[in-house]
Coordinates of C-alpha atoms in Angstrom, one line a residue:
M6 CA 0.0 0.0 0.0
A7 CA 1.3 3.4 -0.9
R8 CA 2.4 5.6 1.9
Q9 CA 0.2 8.6 0.9
H10 CA -2.9 6.3 0.6
A11 CA -2.2 4.9 4.1
S12 CA -2.0 8.4 5.4
S13 CA -5.3 9.4 3.9
I14 CA -7.2 6.5 5.4
N15 CA -5.6 6.9 8.8
K16 CA -7.7 9.9 9.8
I17 CA -9.7 9.4 12.9
N18 CA -12.8 11.0 14.5
V19 CA -12.5 12.8 17.8
A20 CA -15.4 13.2 20.2
I21 CA -15.2 15.9 22.9
D22 CA -18.1 15.9 25.4
G23 CA -18.7 17.8 28.6
P24 CA -21.0 20.1 30.5
A25 CA -21.9 23.7 29.7
G26 CA -19.0 26.2 29.9
A27 CA -16.3 23.6 29.9
G28 CA -14.6 25.3 26.9
K29 CA -15.3 22.4 24.5
S30 CA -16.0 24.6 21.4
T31 CA -12.8 26.6 21.7
V32 CA -10.7 23.6 22.4
A33 CA -12.3 21.4 19.7
R34 CA -11.7 24.2 17.1
L35 CA -8.0 24.4 18.0
V36 CA -7.5 20.6 18.1
A37 CA -9.1 20.4 14.6
K38 CA -6.7 23.2 13.4
A39 CA -3.7 21.4 14.8
L40 CA -4.6 18.1 13.1
S41 CA -5.9 19.8 9.9
Y42 CA -9.3 18.2 10.6
V43 CA -12.8 19.5 10.1
Y44 CA -14.4 21.0 13.2
V45 CA -18.2 20.4 13.8
D46 CA -19.7 22.5 16.5
T47 CA -22.9 20.6 17.4
G48 CA -23.8 23.1 20.1
A49 CA -24.0 25.8 17.4
M50 CA -26.4 23.6 15.4
Y51 CA -28.7 23.3 18.4
R52 CA -28.4 27.0 19.1
A53 CA -29.3 27.7 15.5
A54 CA -32.4 25.5 15.7
T55 CA -33.3 27.2 19.0
W56 CA -32.9 30.7 17.4
Y57 CA -35.1 29.6 14.5
M58 CA -37.9 28.3 16.6
M59 CA -37.8 31.3 18.9
C60 CA -38.0 33.6 15.8
K61 CA -41.2 31.8 14.8
E62 CA -42.4 32.2 18.4
I63 CA -42.7 28.4 18.9
P64 CA -42.1 27.5 22.5
A65 CA -40.1 24.3 23.3
E66 CA -43.2 23.1 25.2
N67 CA -45.1 22.9 22.0
V68 CA -43.2 19.8 20.8
Q69 CA -45.7 19.0 18.0
K70 CA -45.3 22.4 16.4
V71 CA -41.5 22.3 16.8
L72 CA -41.4 19.0 15.0
Q73 CA -43.6 20.4 12.2
H74 CA -40.9 22.9 11.4
V75 CA -37.9 20.6 11.9
P76 CA -37.9 19.4 8.2
E77 CA -37.5 23.0 6.9
L78 CA -34.3 23.6 9.0
V79 CA -31.1 23.9 7.0
I80 CA -28.1 24.5 9.2
E81 CA -24.6 24.9 7.7
L82 CA -21.2 25.2 9.3
V83 CA -18.9 27.1 7.0
P84 CA -15.1 27.5 7.7
D85 CA -14.0 31.1 7.8
P86 CA -10.7 32.9 8.4
T87 CA -12.1 34.5 11.5
G88 CA -13.7 31.3 12.8
Q89 CA -16.6 29.0 11.8
K90 CA -19.7 30.7 10.4
V91 CA -23.1 29.3 11.2
Y92 CA -26.0 29.7 8.7
C93 CA -29.6 28.9 9.3
N94 CA -31.7 28.7 6.2
G95 CA -29.2 30.9 4.4
E96 CA -28.9 33.6 7.2
D97 CA -25.7 34.2 9.0
V98 CA -26.6 33.6 12.7
T99 CA -23.0 33.2 14.0
T100 CA -23.3 36.0 16.5
V101 CA -27.0 36.0 17.4
I102 CA -27.0 32.4 18.5
R103 CA -24.6 33.3 21.4
S104 CA -27.1 35.7 23.0
M105 CA -28.2 35.0 26.6
E106 CA -31.8 34.5 25.3
V107 CA -30.7 31.6 23.1
T108 CA -28.4 30.3 25.8
S109 CA -31.2 30.2 28.3
N110 CA -33.5 28.2 26.0
V111 CA -31.2 25.8 24.1
S112 CA -31.4 23.0 26.6
Q113 CA -35.2 22.9 26.4
Y114 CA -35.2 22.6 22.6
S115 CA -32.3 20.2 22.4
S116 CA -34.1 17.8 24.6
I117 CA -36.8 17.2 21.9
A118 CA -36.2 13.8 20.5
G119 CA -37.3 14.5 16.9
L120 CA -35.0 17.5 16.7
R121 CA -32.1 15.6 18.1
T122 CA -32.7 12.8 15.6
R123 CA -32.5 15.2 12.7
L124 CA -29.4 16.9 13.8
T125 CA -27.7 13.7 14.8
E126 CA -28.2 12.3 11.3
N127 CA -26.6 15.5 9.9
Q128 CA -23.7 15.2 12.2
R129 CA -23.0 11.5 11.4
E130 CA -23.0 12.4 7.7
M131 CA -20.3 15.1 8.4
A132 CA -18.2 12.5 10.1
A133 CA -18.6 9.7 7.6
R134 CA -15.3 10.4 5.8
K135 CA -13.3 10.7 9.1
G136 CA -11.0 13.5 10.1
V137 CA -13.6 15.3 12.2
V138 CA -13.4 16.9 15.6
M139 CA -16.9 17.1 17.1
D140 CA -18.0 18.5 20.4
G141 CA -21.2 18.4 22.4
R142 CA -22.9 16.5 25.2
D143 CA -23.6 13.1 23.6
I144 CA -21.0 12.7 20.9
G145 CA -19.1 9.8 22.3
T146 CA -22.2 8.1 23.6
T147 CA -24.8 8.6 20.9
V148 CA -23.6 10.6 17.8
L149 CA -20.2 9.0 17.2
P150 CA -20.0 6.0 19.6
D151 CA -17.2 4.5 17.4
A152 CA -15.0 7.6 17.5
E153 CA -11.4 6.6 17.9
V154 CA -10.6 9.2 20.6
K155 CA -13.2 10.3 23.1
V156 CA -12.6 13.0 25.7
F157 CA -14.9 14.1 28.5
M158 CA -13.9 17.7 29.4
T159 CA -15.0 19.1 32.7
A160 CA -14.2 21.8 35.2
S161 CA -15.8 23.0 38.4
V162 CA -19.0 25.0 38.2
Q163 CA -17.2 28.1 39.6
E164 CA -14.5 27.9 36.9
R165 CA -16.9 27.3 34.1
A166 CA -19.1 30.3 35.2
S167 CA -16.0 32.5 35.5
R168 CA -14.9 31.5 31.9
R169 CA -18.4 32.2 30.5
F170 CA -18.6 35.5 32.4
K171 CA -15.4 36.7 30.8
E172 CA -16.9 36.0 27.3
L173 CA -20.0 38.1 27.9
S174 CA -20.4 41.8 26.9
E175 CA -21.6 44.5 29.2
T176 CA -25.1 44.4 27.6
D177 CA -25.7 40.9 28.7
N178 CA -26.4 42.2 32.2
I179 CA -25.9 39.1 34.3
T180 CA -23.8 38.5 37.4
L181 CA -21.2 35.8 38.0
E182 CA -23.4 34.4 40.8
Q183 CA -26.4 34.1 38.4
L184 CA -24.2 32.4 35.9
E185 CA -23.1 29.8 38.5
R186 CA -26.7 29.1 39.3
D187 CA -27.6 28.8 35.6
I188 CA -24.8 26.5 34.8
A189 CA -25.5 24.2 37.7
A190 CA -29.2 24.1 36.7
R191 CA -28.2 23.3 33.1
D192 CA -26.0 20.5 34.2
K193 CA -28.9 19.0 36.1
F194 CA -31.2 19.4 33.2
D195 CA -28.8 17.9 30.7
E196 CA -27.9 15.0 33.0
E197 CA -31.6 14.1 33.7
R198 CA -33.2 14.6 30.3
E199 CA -34.6 11.4 28.7
V200 CA -33.1 11.8 25.3
S201 CA -29.3 11.5 25.0
P202 CA -28.5 12.8 28.5
L203 CA -25.1 14.2 29.4
R204 CA -22.9 11.4 30.5
C205 CA -19.3 10.2 30.2
S206 CA -18.7 7.4 27.8
E207 CA -17.1 4.4 29.5
D208 CA -14.2 4.5 27.1
A209 CA -13.7 8.2 27.3
I210 CA -10.7 10.0 28.8
V211 CA -11.8 12.3 31.6
L212 CA -9.9 15.6 31.5
D213 CA -10.5 18.0 34.3
T214 CA -9.5 21.4 33.0
T215 CA -10.2 23.5 36.1
H216 CA -6.5 24.4 36.5
M217 CA -5.4 24.1 32.9
G218 CA -4.9 26.8 30.3
I219 CA -6.5 26.4 26.8
Q220 CA -3.3 25.5 25.0
D221 CA -2.4 22.9 27.6
V222 CA -5.8 21.3 27.1
V223 CA -5.4 21.4 23.3
D224 CA -1.9 19.9 23.4
T225 CA -3.1 17.1 25.7
I226 CA -5.9 16.1 23.4
V227 CA -3.7 16.4 20.3
S228 CA -1.2 14.0 22.0
Y229 CA -4.1 11.5 22.6
C230 CA -5.0 11.7 18.9
L231 CA -1.4 11.3 17.6
T232 CA -0.9 8.3 19.9
E233 CA -4.1 6.8 18.5
K234 CA -3.1 7.4 14.9
D235 CA 0.4 6.0 15.5
G236 CA -1.3 2.9 16.9
E237 CA -3.5 2.6 13.8
I238 CA -0.5 2.9 11.5
S239 CA 1.5 0.2 13.4
Q240 CA -1.4 -2.2 13.1

């Protein structure tokens, strides 16, 4: 077998899971860049779906109506020099889906089985050719259970709230204490939901990032991936 062909088929998929505010998206994006892989921000997909339903004034409690509109959802993740762009039915929603309003409602919409099924199918299609870094809450357990590298990123509630607080603008008008309560409540909701709850896959590497810098986390995960790839080559 030619060396270049062996290299092309040696790509792996990387699943990064963890609770809200753990820094998964930032880390996953940097890991993908380091490996020259494709980054798939599943959280942005659920945020886009949430934004879309809220624009149509369809509450998450009205599951039947949400599901009626799911087939018309077209969510695209487009690489961009300034970072990944997110489009919902042709509209650039990259910035608006990070609003506190969307953040406060995304868990409720993402717990709807029919919506998760649709987006999970899309995510699996993206990963079919390998060479994907995907982050979320159920990637290693549900979306990509066969991912070669699975990492469960976590950190204390206080640390996650502090990180999220630093990302907010003055117009968001929320205190650090409120963020801590919100994140703790979201953890509980995500862990107890019936459909694809937040949990650590049995074969995942647990990485507590409370006292780690972003680059340290990225370097650690990249080392896991390179070790896995070297193992595949040797086989």
